[in-house]
JSON list of C-alpha atoms in Angstrom, two decimals:
[
{"chain": "A", "resi": 1, "resn": "UNK", "atom": "CA", "xyz": [1.40, 0.66, -14.11]},
{"chain": "A", "resi": 2, "resn": "UNK", "atom": "CA", "xyz": [-1.60, 1.63, -12.00]},
{"chain": "A", "resi": 3, "resn": "UNK", "atom": "CA", "xyz": [-4.30, -0.21, -13.93]},
{"chain": "A", "resi": 4, "resn": "UNK", "atom": "CA", "xyz": [-6.69, -0.39, -11.00]},
{"chain": "A", "resi": 5, "resn": "UNK", "atom": "CA", "xyz": [-7.36, 3.36, -11.43]},
{"chain": "A", "resi": 6, "resn": "UNK", "atom": "CA", "xyz": [-8.03, 3.00, -15.15]},
{"chain": "A", "resi": 7, "resn": "UNK", "atom": "CA", "xyz": [-11.58, 1.72, -15.32]},
{"chain": "A", "resi": 8, "resn": "UNK", "atom": "CA", "xyz": [-13.54, 1.59, -18.54]},
{"chain": "A", "resi": 9, "resn": "UNK", "atom": "CA", "xyz": [-16.82, 3.50, -18.91]},
{"chain": "A", "resi": 10, "resn": "UNK", "atom": "CA", "xyz": [-18.74, 0.23, -18.44]},
{"chain": "A", "resi": 11, "resn": "UNK", "atom": "CA", "xyz": [-17.09, -0.58, -15.10]},
{"chain": "A", "resi": 12, "resn": "UNK", "atom": "CA", "xyz": [-18.39, 1.02, -11.91]},
{"chain": "A", "resi": 13, "resn": "UNK", "atom": "CA", "xyz": [-15.99, 3.29, -10.04]},
{"chain": "A", "resi": 14, "resn": "UNK", "atom": "CA", "xyz": [-14.62, 1.81, -6.85]},
{"chain": "A", "resi": 15, "resn": "UNK", "atom": "CA", "xyz": [-15.44, 3.80, -3.70]},
{"chain": "A", "resi": 16, "resn": "UNK", "atom": "CA", "xyz": [-12.55, 5.73, -2.19]},
{"chain": "A", "resi": 17, "resn": "UNK", "atom": "CA", "xyz": [-11.32, 3.98, 0.96]},
{"chain": "A", "resi": 18, "resn": "UNK", "atom": "CA", "xyz": [-12.13, 5.91, 4.12]},
{"chain": "A", "resi": 19, "resn": "UNK", "atom": "CA", "xyz": [-10.48, 4.03, 7.00]},
{"chain": "A", "resi": 20, "resn": "UNK", "atom": "CA", "xyz": [-8.03, 1.29, 7.84]},
{"chain": "A", "resi": 21, "resn": "UNK", "atom": "CA", "xyz": [-8.02, -0.98, 10.89]},
{"chain": "A", "resi": 22, "resn": "UNK", "atom": "CA", "xyz": [-5.62, -3.71, 11.97]},
{"chain": "A", "resi": 23, "resn": "UNK", "atom": "CA", "xyz": [-4.75, -6.09, 14.75]},
{"chain": "A", "resi": 24, "resn": "UNK", "atom": "CA", "xyz": [-1.80, -8.39, 15.40]},
{"chain": "A", "resi": 25, "resn": "UNK", "atom": "CA", "xyz": [-2.64, -10.57, 12.38]},
{"chain": "A", "resi": 26, "resn": "UNK", "atom": "CA", "xyz": [-4.88, -8.75, 9.89]},
{"chain": "A", "resi": 27, "resn": "UNK", "atom": "CA", "xyz": [-5.20, -5.38, 8.11]},
{"chain": "A", "resi": 28, "resn": "UNK", "atom": "CA", "xyz": [-8.68, -4.37, 6.88]},
{"chain": "A", "resi": 29, "resn": "UNK", "atom": "CA", "xyz": [-9.53, -1.48, 4.52]},
{"chain": "A", "resi": 30, "resn": "UNK", "atom": "CA", "xyz": [-13.02, 0.06, 4.45]},
{"chain": "A", "resi": 31, "resn": "UNK", "atom": "CA", "xyz": [-15.04, 2.37, 2.22]},
{"chain": "A", "resi": 32, "resn": "UNK", "atom": "CA", "xyz": [-17.64, 3.69, 4.61]},
{"chain": "A", "resi": 33, "resn": "UNK", "atom": "CA", "xyz": [-18.88, 0.62, 6.51]},
{"chain": "A", "resi": 34, "resn": "UNK", "atom": "CA", "xyz": [-18.01, -1.83, 3.71]},
{"chain": "A", "resi": 35, "resn": "UNK", "atom": "CA", "xyz": [-14.79, -3.82, 3.99]},
{"chain": "A", "resi": 36, "resn": "UNK", "atom": "CA", "xyz": [-13.10, -3.64, 0.58]},
{"chain": "A", "resi": 37, "resn": "UNK", "atom": "CA", "xyz": [-9.75, -5.38, 1.19]},
{"chain": "A", "resi": 38, "resn": "UNK", "atom": "CA", "xyz": [-7.95, -7.41, 3.81]},
{"chain": "A", "resi": 39, "resn": "UNK", "atom": "CA", "xyz": [-4.59, -9.07, 4.13]},
{"chain": "A", "resi": 40, "resn": "UNK", "atom": "CA", "xyz": [-2.44, -10.71, 6.77]},
{"chain": "A", "resi": 41, "resn": "UNK", "atom": "CA", "xyz": [0.71, -8.94, 7.93]},
{"chain": "A", "resi": 42, "resn": "UNK", "atom": "CA", "xyz": [2.54, -12.25, 7.47]},
{"chain": "A", "resi": 43, "resn": "UNK", "atom": "CA", "xyz": [1.52, -12.38, 3.78]},
{"chain": "A", "resi": 44, "resn": "UNK", "atom": "CA", "xyz": [3.02, -9.01, 2.79]},
{"chain": "A", "resi": 45, "resn": "UNK", "atom": "CA", "xyz": [5.44, -9.22, -0.13]},
{"chain": "A", "resi": 46, "resn": "UNK", "atom": "CA", "xyz": [5.96, -5.54, -1.07]},
{"chain": "A", "resi": 47, "resn": "UNK", "atom": "CA", "xyz": [4.88, -2.07, 0.04]},
{"chain": "A", "resi": 48, "resn": "UNK", "atom": "CA", "xyz": [5.15, 0.88, -2.33]},
{"chain": "A", "resi": 49, "resn": "UNK", "atom": "CA", "xyz": [3.90, 4.43, -2.50]},
{"chain": "A", "resi": 50, "resn": "UNK", "atom": "CA", "xyz": [2.98, 6.87, -5.22]},
{"chain": "A", "resi": 51, "resn": "UNK", "atom": "CA", "xyz": [1.31, 10.22, -5.65]},
{"chain": "A", "resi": 52, "resn": "UNK", "atom": "CA", "xyz": [-1.94, 10.93, -7.49]},
{"chain": "A", "resi": 53, "resn": "UNK", "atom": "CA", "xyz": [-2.42, 14.38, -9.05]},
{"chain": "A", "resi": 54, "resn": "UNK", "atom": "CA", "xyz": [-5.91, 15.52, -8.04]},
{"chain": "A", "resi": 55, "resn": "UNK", "atom": "CA", "xyz": [-5.99, 18.84, -9.96]},
{"chain": "A", "resi": 56, "resn": "UNK", "atom": "CA", "xyz": [-4.79, 21.27, -7.33]},
{"chain": "A", "resi": 57, "resn": "UNK", "atom": "CA", "xyz": [-3.53, 18.88, -4.67]},
{"chain": "A", "resi": 58, "resn": "UNK", "atom": "CA", "xyz": [-1.67, 15.60, -4.49]},
{"chain": "A", "resi": 59, "resn": "UNK", "atom": "CA", "xyz": [-2.87, 12.47, -2.71]},
{"chain": "A", "resi": 60, "resn": "UNK", "atom": "CA", "xyz": [-0.21, 10.07, -1.43]},
{"chain": "A", "resi": 61, "resn": "UNK", "atom": "CA", "xyz": [-1.16, 6.40, -1.63]},
{"chain": "A", "resi": 62, "resn": "UNK", "atom": "CA", "xyz": [0.51, 3.41, -0.03]},
{"chain": "A", "resi": 63, "resn": "UNK", "atom": "CA", "xyz": [-0.06, 0.04, -1.69]},
{"chain": "A", "resi": 64, "resn": "UNK", "atom": "CA", "xyz": [0.35, -3.39, -0.14]},
{"chain": "A", "resi": 65, "resn": "UNK", "atom": "CA", "xyz": [1.06, -6.45, -2.24]},
{"chain": "A", "resi": 66, "resn": "UNK", "atom": "CA", "xyz": [0.37, -9.64, -0.35]},
{"chain": "A", "resi": 67, "resn": "UNK", "atom": "CA", "xyz": [0.08, -13.29, -1.16]},
{"chain": "A", "resi": 68, "resn": "UNK", "atom": "CA", "xyz": [-3.49, -14.00, -2.23]},
{"chain": "A", "resi": 69, "resn": "UNK", "atom": "CA", "xyz": [-4.37, -10.48, -3.42]},
{"chain": "A", "resi": 70, "resn": "UNK", "atom": "CA", "xyz": [-5.20, -10.05, -7.12]},
{"chain": "A", "resi": 71, "resn": "UNK", "atom": "CA", "xyz": [-4.74, -6.27, -6.83]},
{"chain": "A", "resi": 72, "resn": "UNK", "atom": "CA", "xyz": [-2.82, -4.32, -4.20]},
{"chain": "A", "resi": 73, "resn": "UNK", "atom": "CA", "xyz": [-4.62, -3.06, -1.14]},
{"chain": "A", "resi": 74, "resn": "UNK", "atom": "CA", "xyz": [-4.50, 0.76, -1.18]},
{"chain": "A", "resi": 75, "resn": "UNK", "atom": "CA", "xyz": [-4.61, 3.34, 1.60]},
{"chain": "A", "resi": 76, "resn": "UNK", "atom": "CA", "xyz": [-4.24, 7.11, 1.31]},
{"chain": "A", "resi": 77, "resn": "UNK", "atom": "CA", "xyz": [-3.15, 9.86, 3.64]},
{"chain": "A", "resi": 78, "resn": "UNK", "atom": "CA", "xyz": [-6.65, 11.28, 4.29]},
{"chain": "A", "resi": 79, "resn": "UNK", "atom": "CA", "xyz": [-8.03, 8.00, 5.65]},
{"chain": "A", "resi": 80, "resn": "UNK", "atom": "CA", "xyz": [-8.86, 7.42, 9.30]},
{"chain": "A", "resi": 81, "resn": "UNK", "atom": "CA", "xyz": [-6.10, 5.29, 10.78]},
{"chain": "A", "resi": 82, "resn": "UNK", "atom": "CA", "xyz": [-3.52, 6.07, 8.07]},
{"chain": "A", "resi": 83, "resn": "UNK", "atom": "CA", "xyz": [-0.88, 7.74, 10.27]},
{"chain": "A", "resi": 84, "resn": "UNK", "atom": "CA", "xyz": [-1.07, 5.01, 12.91]},
{"chain": "A", "resi": 85, "resn": "UNK", "atom": "CA", "xyz": [-0.87, 2.33, 10.20]},
{"chain": "A", "resi": 86, "resn": "UNK", "atom": "CA", "xyz": [2.29, 3.93, 8.79]},
{"chain": "A", "resi": 87, "resn": "UNK", "atom": "CA", "xyz": [3.84, 3.90, 12.28]},
{"chain": "A", "resi": 88, "resn": "UNK", "atom": "CA", "xyz": [2.85, 0.24, 12.71]},
{"chain": "A", "resi": 89, "resn": "UNK", "atom": "CA", "xyz": [4.33, -0.66, 9.29]},
{"chain": "A", "resi": 90, "resn": "UNK", "atom": "CA", "xyz": [7.61, 0.97, 10.20]},
{"chain": "A", "resi": 91, "resn": "UNK", "atom": "CA", "xyz": [7.66, -1.00, 13.44]},
{"chain": "A", "resi": 92, "resn": "UNK", "atom": "CA", "xyz": [6.84, -4.34, 11.79]},
{"chain": "A", "resi": 93, "resn": "UNK", "atom": "CA", "xyz": [8.70, -4.17, 8.49]},
{"chain": "A", "resi": 94, "resn": "UNK", "atom": "CA", "xyz": [12.43, -4.36, 9.08]},
{"chain": "A", "resi": 95, "resn": "UNK", "atom": "CA", "xyz": [14.31, -2.41, 6.43]},
{"chain": "A", "resi": 96, "resn": "UNK", "atom": "CA", "xyz": [11.45, 0.01, 5.75]},
{"chain": "A", "resi": 97, "resn": "UNK", "atom": "CA", "xyz": [12.80, 2.91, 3.65]},
{"chain": "A", "resi": 98, "resn": "UNK", "atom": "CA", "xyz": [13.08, 5.85, 6.10]},
{"chain": "A", "resi": 99, "resn": "UNK", "atom": "CA", "xyz": [12.98, 8.62, 3.46]},
{"chain": "A", "resi": 100, "resn": "UNK", "atom": "CA", "xyz": [10.00, 7.22, 1.52]},
{"chain": "A", "resi": 101, "resn": "UNK", "atom": "CA", "xyz": [7.63, 10.13, 2.21]},
{"chain": "A", "resi": 102, "resn": "UNK", "atom": "CA", "xyz": [10.04, 12.74, 0.84]},
{"chain": "A", "resi": 103, "resn": "UNK", "atom": "CA", "xyz": [10.81, 10.54, -2.19]},
{"chain": "A", "resi": 104, "resn": "UNK", "atom": "CA", "xyz": [7.09, 10.35, -2.99]},
{"chain": "A", "resi": 105, "resn": "UNK", "atom": "CA", "xyz": [6.05, 13.90, -2.01]},
{"chain": "A", "resi": 106, "resn": "UNK", "atom": "CA", "xyz": [8.71, 15.80, -3.96]},
{"chain": "A", "resi": 107, "resn": "UNK", "atom": "CA", "xyz": [8.52, 17.10, -6.58]},
{"chain": "A", "resi": 108, "resn": "UNK", "atom": "CA", "xyz": [4.85, 18.04, -6.51]},
{"chain": "A", "resi": 109, "resn": "UNK", "atom": "CA", "xyz": [2.39, 16.70, -9.09]},
{"chain": "A", "resi": 110, "resn": "UNK", "atom": "CA", "xyz": [4.68, 13.85, -10.21]},
{"chain": "A", "resi": 111, "resn": "UNK", "atom": "CA", "xyz": [3.74, 10.20, -9.62]},
{"chain": "A", "resi": 112, "resn": "UNK", "atom": "CA", "xyz": [7.05, 9.37, -7.88]},
{"chain": "A", "resi": 113, "resn": "UNK", "atom": "CA", "xyz": [6.47, 5.60, -7.62]},
{"chain": "A", "resi": 114, "resn": "UNK", "atom": "CA", "xyz": [8.70, 4.36, -4.77]},
{"chain": "A", "resi": 115, "resn": "UNK", "atom": "CA", "xyz": [9.21, 0.89, -3.32]},
{"chain": "A", "resi": 116, "resn": "UNK", "atom": "CA", "xyz": [9.38, 1.37, 0.43]},
{"chain": "A", "resi": 117, "resn": "UNK", "atom": "CA", "xyz": [9.68, -2.22, 1.63]},
{"chain": "A", "resi": 118, "resn": "UNK", "atom": "CA", "xyz": [10.09, -5.72, 0.18]},
{"chain": "A", "resi": 119, "resn": "UNK", "atom": "CA", "xyz": [9.90, -9.02, 1.99]},
{"chain": "A", "resi": 120, "resn": "UNK", "atom": "CA", "xyz": [13.27, -10.72, 2.26]},
{"chain": "A", "resi": 121, "resn": "UNK", "atom": "CA", "xyz": [13.71, -13.64, -0.13]},
{"chain": "A", "resi": 122, "resn": "UNK", "atom": "CA", "xyz": [12.72, -17.00, 1.27]},
{"chain": "A", "resi": 123, "resn": "UNK", "atom": "CA", "xyz": [15.13, -19.92, 1.28]},
{"chain": "A", "resi": 124, "resn": "UNK", "atom": "CA", "xyz": [13.30, -21.22, -1.81]},
{"chain": "A", "resi": 125, "resn": "UNK", "atom": "CA", "xyz": [14.05, -17.94, -3.63]},
{"chain": "A", "resi": 126, "resn": "UNK", "atom": "CA", "xyz": [17.75, -17.83, -2.73]},
{"chain": "A", "resi": 127, "resn": "UNK", "atom": "CA", "xyz": [20.25, -19.44, -5.07]},
{"chain": "A", "resi": 128, "resn": "UNK", "atom": "CA", "xyz": [22.13, -22.30, -3.49]},
{"chain": "A", "resi": 129, "resn": "UNK", "atom": "CA", "xyz": [25.39, -21.70, -5.31]},
{"chain": "A", "resi": 130, "resn": "UNK", "atom": "CA", "xyz": [25.20, -25.11, -6.94]},
{"chain": "A", "resi": 131, "resn": "UNK", "atom": "CA", "xyz": [25.02, -25.35, -10.70]},
{"chain": "A", "resi": 132, "resn": "UNK", "atom": "CA", "xyz": [22.75, -27.85, -12.37]}
]
């Protein structure tokens, strides 16, 4: 399920993201000074969280699927800007799952994949009630 963590020996490891910044339109993820991902708030389709066992501690990740991304944009709880981003997501994303952190954090050392928000279906996605 989390193929972006499973890199072969021939592929370079991706740097761990260190900070996240955003404005009214765009979210940007950085590893050091290098921007590694970006997406528009308006393009979000799904937000989910999971826990990574790091041999002695757990790291909680939040992943953003957005139109135009080939892989989700990931942030983790030790990043600069993470807590403020979570507060901004909860403000922006109507229907955000309020108990998501507990669902991901407990029990310890389990992945606990949890969908915490999905974009509402568009009128194109909704069935019309008419049969063909």
